[in-house]
């Protein structure tokens, strides 16, 4: 690896640690826990890992532990800080017993099933401290769900004498980690399983998990770019920048970036759904702000768009469901038609009246894309919809009508952007570097104490890192029953943006002012070495939630 | 303005200054100069500003100067550091005589003609020190070319008692600054004109102007993002990222970013033109690298694409010229056709055989775009061509053929990106903050000494800022005659990437290794406060050029 100067300088950063993790750790057991909902069902499914107590770490004496081998897996999409979770586990294990070993399974959960691994030694780990990416062992999207996989994994663990696994992943991966923990405990397999909360989307959080790692860094990278674009908009004064931000399920990223940068517009999917807004409502909302700013001669602005928006618009959701069905049944007929125009007309006539209305209102390029790009299951690929361009086209069309009616007198030129890959592998901010390292350390302590079915938890995150509270949360505590692929399943509740939550309320309080007036904030790039108020502050979301 | 924590911390940064600018300045006159070409023509057109000597500043005694008023203009696209040029002029003027005043004309050269201005006082300037953007007075693209404009500007200068103007702009703006200097000198108007070299594109450079300001910062922002994407590619191992980078004329940005990040592919427009490559040649070059990496199981990679690529492909240039002509003469007929398919067929039949071959090889969406989006003059809007997507589609199509032939056995999934607006208004790096402040200071010294038709110049830029050499270069020295809009004009020679230059040669030496093997470098975000080797190093382009 050829290291950049920043990477070299950053290697020697020593993550700041909670007081309780600095020396030996005493584990304090709290109250027994219940799942957030569907207690009876969850308890029945997790007889061995349900109801365990919350754990909190305090400074104290720890009994010496025998040497043991531990495996670690990175699961799903990249998030800044994954390497620090691993170095945190590694250092934690070595502190407990220098004979402890850490194995990394390659390419995600698939590596555990297929027995592809590497022993993580100091001369590997040291090159990845405080760096972004998951390239130390790679990641993957294989889901650990089948008994067959569990058994193969167990054989591989036995081969390597591994008695504990740490699974670093999002809500689904942690759910599966818990299922695996229960399975191994039930059969007395002698392999513990500990989860770690990862996702830039920020939708894995609850009372005991204040934030998932990576959210802080990713939002800061996007906010850097949004700020730069806003300064450009405010200098050139001629473009409306529509910026789509990664995150299919929840709008936490958009909301956080809005709180950091104060754009003119930020669409929050959860609000669109709650208000049962149509696509035209969203377009009208944006166009009205464009028109209002144009009245003051400000023919420029910024709008943040969540990646998953269309799936939160009830009418679009219905249209997509109908299209999935209709295209599956009429594939040959549609393909036989030569031009896109004919295809659109053919398809439109087979839709329900409501969906037809939505379909014909879409820009042709989007309608074509909805017909053309389907995944291997024949479904419309929502992630390929260029929502930012679709909205630019539709706002433009609406303003053209308003111009004729004399309701709009300005100019409108849109510039689309999409940010996602730019932030998932950024070098972790000081916050994420510290938080991840603490999470990794916490996992090592939970392992040493024989725990399974727990997620590493580090809380009180807006206080100084010294005061952070480390411990463990039973994964079952975060579960409820949800319908997945037609079946009721125990899953960790996904945390969407709460419309009664402090971050959203703060945004609502300010947004009209931000819309009409130009109140841009330019956060600039993540700083690692400067004053603490520049380098160590975490997200606005956490700050407002903790207040 | 609501300031971010970084902005507040950054306000107190004191730009590092060349030794000669720290105290009083003595101006040393060098040899008389000649233009780089067409000396007789240029001399004839600039009788009053041709042949002036190079100027170098040294520490020394300066005579006290009477109070005077100066105007400043930001011209053209934003570049990081513009605000520091202005604070450099401001501080320089105040040091020379606290009674000196600086006026900023609003919204670019148009503000000078229309007399829209603001007096720049400490309570304005101080809020913009070391920040990105041109929002302090705005910028604009009005060209100062007509005598009528010169006269109006003169009236406005007289009104404000302004006896010197600083024009901060790219090659065209500096050319016009010199024309204006000559015009005012010829008529004894008593208004000096000084230029300042700005452009993120890096194509305003020569023997005496080592780099234009903003290039350093913009390339660092793009390299941060490219590095993050590369780390993602290398973690997920499933996408080829095609990254288009701003810069219509020259590929300096792409080349610099390639030297900083070591991607698998970087297309350099100047090479494509010199080798008379066709679009298919470019596609084949990329596809071969994709195939070679796939053989090793590496179905991922990164490719940097210069924004202006298609205009450097001779066959595409010809096609676009033919389309401009053909569409102008057949607009009604084309518009009368209903479907895009019919339009494409109609147009294809009117093209020359060569151009038809290129046209039908294009993805339909690109061919449609070439027919649809024309500027007010009826010309194809090359800047709207999504070159990155076009190349993804064409590489994909080629690999499909190769797959059938057994020449390609991997997978190819492309992700398009375009970076431009993300970097133009970033807060200047230490290098650009220092360089711009020194340029501004230099301009103030040239003004105090009564100079006109000069560009502020600060050289020896890879040495410590202490050793930087400040002075002035007659703008006529950089000029040659070029055909513009059918007429021969005196212009500053545009600096394209030199294929015999050190940066390109370095790249050629390395690129095959970078293509096949994964040698990514992850530069990370611009740092303002850390170790000097992280914060103060300028571009690889400058480093190689100066060696």
PDB file of N, CA, C and O in Angstrom, chain A residues 64-107:
ATOM      1  N   UNK A  64      -7.929 -12.739  35.264  1.00  0.00           N
ATOM      2  CA  UNK A  64      -7.132 -13.094  34.080  1.00  0.00           C
ATOM      3  C   UNK A  64      -7.891 -14.105  33.229  1.00  0.00           C
ATOM      4  O   UNK A  64      -8.661 -14.909  33.766  1.00  0.00           O
ATOM      5  N   UNK A  65      -7.718 -14.016  31.943  1.00  0.00           N
ATOM      6  CA  UNK A  65      -8.465 -14.933  31.074  1.00  0.00           C
ATOM      7  C   UNK A  65      -7.502 -15.823  30.297  1.00  0.00           C
ATOM      8  O   UNK A  65      -6.383 -15.417  29.973  1.00  0.00           O
ATOM      9  N   UNK A  66      -7.977 -17.032  29.996  1.00  0.00           N
ATOM     10  CA  UNK A  66      -7.174 -17.971  29.206  1.00  0.00           C
ATOM     11  C   UNK A  66      -7.105 -17.485  27.761  1.00  0.00           C
ATOM     12  O   UNK A  66      -7.992 -16.766  27.301  1.00  0.00           O
ATOM     13  N   UNK A  67      -6.053 -17.867  27.057  1.00  0.00           N
ATOM     14  CA  UNK A  67      -5.889 -17.461  25.659  1.00  0.00           C
ATOM     15  C   UNK A  67      -6.996 -18.062  24.805  1.00  0.00           C
ATOM     16  O   UNK A  67      -7.427 -19.195  25.044  1.00  0.00           O
ATOM     17  N   UNK A  68      -7.455 -17.299  23.828  1.00  0.00           N
ATOM     18  CA  UNK A  68      -8.517 -17.812  22.951  1.00  0.00           C
ATOM     19  C   UNK A  68      -8.466 -17.133  21.591  1.00  0.00           C
ATOM     20  O   UNK A  68      -7.846 -16.087  21.423  1.00  0.00           O
ATOM     21  N   UNK A  69      -9.156 -17.752  20.667  1.00  0.00           N
ATOM     22  CA  UNK A  69      -9.178 -17.229  19.307  1.00  0.00           C
ATOM     23  C   UNK A  69     -10.555 -16.652  18.981  1.00  0.00           C
ATOM     24  O   UNK A  69     -11.572 -17.235  19.339  1.00  0.00           O
ATOM     25  N   UNK A  70     -10.519 -15.522  18.285  1.00  0.00           N
ATOM     26  CA  UNK A  70     -11.750 -14.801  17.974  1.00  0.00           C
ATOM     27  C   UNK A  70     -11.789 -14.533  16.466  1.00  0.00           C
ATOM     28  O   UNK A  70     -10.742 -14.328  15.844  1.00  0.00           O
ATOM     29  N   UNK A  71     -12.992 -14.563  15.892  1.00  0.00           N
ATOM     30  CA  UNK A  71     -13.144 -14.238  14.467  1.00  0.00           C
ATOM     31  C   UNK A  71     -13.920 -12.953  14.302  1.00  0.00           C
ATOM     32  O   UNK A  71     -14.776 -12.621  15.129  1.00  0.00           O
ATOM     33  N   UNK A  72     -13.627 -12.207  13.239  1.00  0.00           N
ATOM     34  CA  UNK A  72     -14.374 -10.965  12.984  1.00  0.00           C
ATOM     35  C   UNK A  72     -14.820 -10.930  11.527  1.00  0.00           C
ATOM     36  O   UNK A  72     -14.111 -11.420  10.641  1.00  0.00           O
ATOM     37  N   UNK A  73     -15.997 -10.356  11.320  1.00  0.00           N
ATOM     38  CA  UNK A  73     -16.590 -10.273   9.984  1.00  0.00           C
ATOM     39  C   UNK A  73     -17.112  -8.861   9.744  1.00  0.00           C
ATOM     40  O   UNK A  73     -17.767  -8.287  10.616  1.00  0.00           O
ATOM     41  N   UNK A  74     -16.847  -8.321   8.568  1.00  0.00           N
ATOM     42  CA  UNK A  74     -17.472  -7.060   8.151  1.00  0.00           C
ATOM     43  C   UNK A  74     -18.634  -7.418   7.225  1.00  0.00           C
ATOM     44  O   UNK A  74     -18.435  -8.126   6.234  1.00  0.00           O
ATOM     45  N   UNK A  75     -19.813  -6.932   7.534  1.00  0.00           N
ATOM     46  CA  UNK A  75     -20.991  -7.342   6.772  1.00  0.00           C
ATOM     47  C   UNK A  75     -21.672  -6.136   6.123  1.00  0.00           C
ATOM     48  O   UNK A  75     -21.894  -5.113   6.767  1.00  0.00           O
ATOM     49  N   UNK A  76     -21.966  -6.232   4.825  1.00  0.00           N
ATOM     50  CA  UNK A  76     -22.735  -5.185   4.143  1.00  0.00           C
ATOM     51  C   UNK A  76     -21.897  -3.997   3.700  1.00  0.00           C
ATOM     52  O   UNK A  76     -20.675  -4.082   3.580  1.00  0.00           O
ATOM     53  N   UNK A  77     -22.573  -2.883   3.454  1.00  0.00           N
ATOM     54  CA  UNK A  77     -21.948  -1.685   2.883  1.00  0.00           C
ATOM     55  C   UNK A  77     -20.898  -1.078   3.793  1.00  0.00           C
ATOM     56  O   UNK A  77     -20.991  -1.152   5.010  1.00  0.00           O
ATOM     57  N   UNK A  78     -19.900  -0.464   3.184  1.00  0.00           N
ATOM     58  CA  UNK A  78     -18.813   0.134   3.933  1.00  0.00           C
ATOM     59  C   UNK A  78     -19.292   1.324   4.787  1.00  0.00           C
ATOM     60  O   UNK A  78     -20.205   2.029   4.385  1.00  0.00           O
ATOM     61  N   UNK A  79     -18.617   1.510   5.902  1.00  0.00           N
ATOM     62  CA  UNK A  79     -18.865   2.685   6.742  1.00  0.00           C
ATOM     63  C   UNK A  79     -17.551   3.090   7.390  1.00  0.00           C
ATOM     64  O   UNK A  79     -16.788   2.223   7.820  1.00  0.00           O
ATOM     65  N   UNK A  80     -17.273   4.395   7.433  1.00  0.00           N
ATOM     66  CA  UNK A  80     -16.005   4.853   8.009  1.00  0.00           C
ATOM     67  C   UNK A  80     -15.846   4.381   9.453  1.00  0.00           C
ATOM     68  O   UNK A  80     -16.757   4.561  10.258  1.00  0.00           O
ATOM     69  N   UNK A  81     -14.713   3.793   9.743  1.00  0.00           N
ATOM     70  CA  UNK A  81     -14.435   3.369  11.116  1.00  0.00           C
ATOM     71  C   UNK A  81     -14.351   1.865  11.300  1.00  0.00           C
ATOM     72  O   UNK A  81     -13.924   1.396  12.352  1.00  0.00           O
ATOM     73  N   UNK A  82     -14.741   1.098  10.291  1.00  0.00           N
ATOM     74  CA  UNK A  82     -14.695  -0.360  10.411  1.00  0.00           C
ATOM     75  C   UNK A  82     -13.310  -0.865  10.804  1.00  0.00           C
ATOM     76  O   UNK A  82     -13.175  -1.781  11.623  1.00  0.00           O
ATOM     77  N   UNK A  83     -12.288  -0.248  10.225  1.00  0.00           N
ATOM     78  CA  UNK A  83     -10.924  -0.670  10.572  1.00  0.00           C
ATOM     79  C   UNK A  83     -10.612  -0.399  12.043  1.00  0.00           C
ATOM     80  O   UNK A  83      -9.832  -1.126  12.651  1.00  0.00           O
ATOM     81  N   UNK A  84     -11.183   0.662  12.592  1.00  0.00           N
ATOM     82  CA  UNK A  84     -10.927   0.948  14.010  1.00  0.00           C
ATOM     83  C   UNK A  84     -11.683   0.004  14.947  1.00  0.00           C
ATOM     84  O   UNK A  84     -11.217  -0.258  16.047  1.00  0.00           O
ATOM     85  N   UNK A  85     -12.827  -0.502  14.506  1.00  0.00           N
ATOM     86  CA  UNK A  85     -13.485  -1.526  15.317  1.00  0.00           C
ATOM     87  C   UNK A  85     -12.536  -2.723  15.402  1.00  0.00           C
ATOM     88  O   UNK A  85     -12.291  -3.264  16.488  1.00  0.00           O
ATOM     89  N   UNK A  86     -11.957  -3.062  14.264  1.00  0.00           N
ATOM     90  CA  UNK A  86     -11.056  -4.217  14.240  1.00  0.00           C
ATOM     91  C   UNK A  86      -9.800  -3.975  15.076  1.00  0.00           C
ATOM     92  O   UNK A  86      -9.396  -4.830  15.863  1.00  0.00           O
ATOM     93  N   UNK A  87      -9.221  -2.776  14.947  1.00  0.00           N
ATOM     94  CA  UNK A  87      -8.021  -2.533  15.774  1.00  0.00           C
ATOM     95  C   UNK A  87      -8.403  -2.455  17.252  1.00  0.00           C
ATOM     96  O   UNK A  87      -7.611  -2.820  18.126  1.00  0.00           O
ATOM     97  N   UNK A  88      -9.626  -2.006  17.539  1.00  0.00           N
ATOM     98  CA  UNK A  88     -10.106  -1.974  18.931  1.00  0.00           C
ATOM     99  C   UNK A  88     -10.274  -3.381  19.498  1.00  0.00           C
ATOM    100  O   UNK A  88      -9.902  -3.646  20.649  1.00  0.00           O
ATOM    101  N   UNK A  89     -10.824  -4.285  18.688  1.00  0.00           N
ATOM    102  CA  UNK A  89     -10.953  -5.688  19.132  1.00  0.00           C
ATOM    103  C   UNK A  89      -9.557  -6.271  19.343  1.00  0.00           C
ATOM    104  O   UNK A  89      -9.263  -6.897  20.371  1.00  0.00           O
ATOM    105  N   UNK A  90      -8.697  -6.023  18.349  1.00  0.00           N
ATOM    106  CA  UNK A  90      -7.343  -6.583  18.388  1.00  0.00           C
ATOM    107  C   UNK A  90      -6.586  -6.130  19.648  1.00  0.00           C
ATOM    108  O   UNK A  90      -6.064  -6.958  20.407  1.00  0.00           O
ATOM    109  N   UNK A  91      -6.561  -4.811  19.869  1.00  0.00           N
ATOM    110  CA  UNK A  91      -5.840  -4.285  21.039  1.00  0.00           C
ATOM    111  C   UNK A  91      -6.482  -4.772  22.335  1.00  0.00           C
ATOM    112  O   UNK A  91      -5.782  -5.075  23.311  1.00  0.00           O
ATOM    113  N   UNK A  92      -7.821  -4.808  22.333  1.00  0.00           N
ATOM    114  CA  UNK A  92      -8.540  -5.273  23.529  1.00  0.00           C
ATOM    115  C   UNK A  92      -8.181  -6.708  23.857  1.00  0.00           C
ATOM    116  O   UNK A  92      -7.888  -7.051  25.017  1.00  0.00           O
ATOM    117  N   UNK A  93      -8.178  -7.555  22.841  1.00  0.00           N
ATOM    118  CA  UNK A  93      -7.843  -8.969  23.051  1.00  0.00           C
ATOM    119  C   UNK A  93      -6.412  -9.120  23.541  1.00  0.00           C
ATOM    120  O   UNK A  93      -6.132  -9.895  24.462  1.00  0.00           O
ATOM    121  N   UNK A  94      -5.503  -8.381  22.928  1.00  0.00           N
ATOM    122  CA  UNK A  94      -4.085  -8.513  23.299  1.00  0.00           C
ATOM    123  C   UNK A  94      -3.841  -7.993  24.710  1.00  0.00           C
ATOM    124  O   UNK A  94      -2.961  -8.497  25.411  1.00  0.00           O
ATOM    125  N   UNK A  95      -4.612  -6.989  25.107  1.00  0.00           N
ATOM    126  CA  UNK A  95      -4.473  -6.473  26.473  1.00  0.00           C
ATOM    127  C   UNK A  95      -4.934  -7.527  27.478  1.00  0.00           C
ATOM    128  O   UNK A  95      -4.318  -7.710  28.529  1.00  0.00           O
ATOM    129  N   UNK A  96      -6.012  -8.207  27.137  1.00  0.00           N
ATOM    130  CA  UNK A  96      -6.549  -9.239  28.037  1.00  0.00           C
ATOM    131  C   UNK A  96      -5.597 -10.423  28.153  1.00  0.00           C
ATOM    132  O   UNK A  96      -5.407 -10.985  29.221  1.00  0.00           O
ATOM    133  N   UNK A  97      -5.019 -10.788  27.045  1.00  0.00           N
ATOM    134  CA  UNK A  97      -4.073 -11.903  27.042  1.00  0.00           C
ATOM    135  C   UNK A  97      -3.275 -11.851  25.738  1.00  0.00           C
ATOM    136  O   UNK A  97      -3.843 -12.038  24.663  1.00  0.00           O
ATOM    137  N   UNK A  98      -1.970 -11.601  25.825  1.00  0.00           N
ATOM    138  CA  UNK A  98      -1.160 -11.444  24.607  1.00  0.00           C
ATOM    139  C   UNK A  98      -1.210 -12.670  23.699  1.00  0.00           C
ATOM    140  O   UNK A  98      -0.878 -12.585  22.517  1.00  0.00           O
ATOM    141  N   UNK A  99      -1.662 -13.800  24.237  1.00  0.00           N
ATOM    142  CA  UNK A  99      -1.763 -15.018  23.427  1.00  0.00           C
ATOM    143  C   UNK A  99      -3.061 -15.083  22.614  1.00  0.00           C
ATOM    144  O   UNK A  99      -3.219 -15.960  21.768  1.00  0.00           O
ATOM    145  N   UNK A 100      -3.982 -14.195  22.923  1.00  0.00           N
ATOM    146  CA  UNK A 100      -5.239 -14.183  22.162  1.00  0.00           C
ATOM    147  C   UNK A 100      -4.948 -13.940  20.686  1.00  0.00           C
ATOM    148  O   UNK A 100      -4.010 -13.217  20.336  1.00  0.00           O
ATOM    149  N   UNK A 101      -5.791 -14.555  19.844  1.00  0.00           N
ATOM    150  CA  UNK A 101      -5.602 -14.358  18.397  1.00  0.00           C
ATOM    151  C   UNK A 101      -6.882 -13.845  17.756  1.00  0.00           C
ATOM    152  O   UNK A 101      -7.989 -14.210  18.186  1.00  0.00           O
ATOM    153  N   UNK A 102      -6.717 -13.042  16.702  1.00  0.00           N
ATOM    154  CA  UNK A 102      -7.885 -12.529  15.976  1.00  0.00           C
ATOM    155  C   UNK A 102      -7.790 -12.960  14.508  1.00  0.00           C
ATOM    156  O   UNK A 102      -6.788 -12.705  13.845  1.00  0.00           O
ATOM    157  N   UNK A 103      -8.841 -13.643  14.050  1.00  0.00           N
ATOM    158  CA  UNK A 103      -8.918 -14.018  12.635  1.00  0.00           C
ATOM    159  C   UNK A 103      -9.961 -13.146  11.936  1.00  0.00           C
ATOM    160  O   UNK A 103     -11.031 -12.910  12.490  1.00  0.00           O
ATOM    161  N   UNK A 104      -9.646 -12.697  10.731  1.00  0.00           N
ATOM    162  CA  UNK A 104     -10.619 -11.949   9.945  1.00  0.00           C
ATOM    163  C   UNK A 104     -11.132 -12.821   8.815  1.00  0.00           C
ATOM    164  O   UNK A 104     -10.335 -13.368   8.050  1.00  0.00           O
ATOM    165  N   UNK A 105     -12.447 -12.980   8.729  1.00  0.00           N
ATOM    166  CA  UNK A 105     -13.015 -13.742   7.607  1.00  0.00           C
ATOM    167  C   UNK A 105     -13.173 -12.811   6.411  1.00  0.00           C
ATOM    168  O   UNK A 105     -13.608 -11.652   6.553  1.00  0.00           O
ATOM    169  N   UNK A 106     -12.791 -13.308   5.251  1.00  0.00           N
ATOM    170  CA  UNK A 106     -12.639 -12.443   4.064  1.00  0.00           C
ATOM    171  C   UNK A 106     -13.939 -12.284   3.282  1.00  0.00           C
ATOM    172  O   UNK A 106     -14.681 -13.258   3.088  1.00  0.00           O
ATOM    173  N   UNK A 107     -14.179 -11.077   2.843  1.00  0.00           N
ATOM    174  CA  UNK A 107     -15.312 -10.824   1.946  1.00  0.00           C
ATOM    175  C   UNK A 107     -16.663 -10.985   2.602  1.00  0.00           C
ATOM    176  O   UNK A 107     -17.625 -11.390   1.948  1.00  0.00           O
TER     177      UNK A 107
END
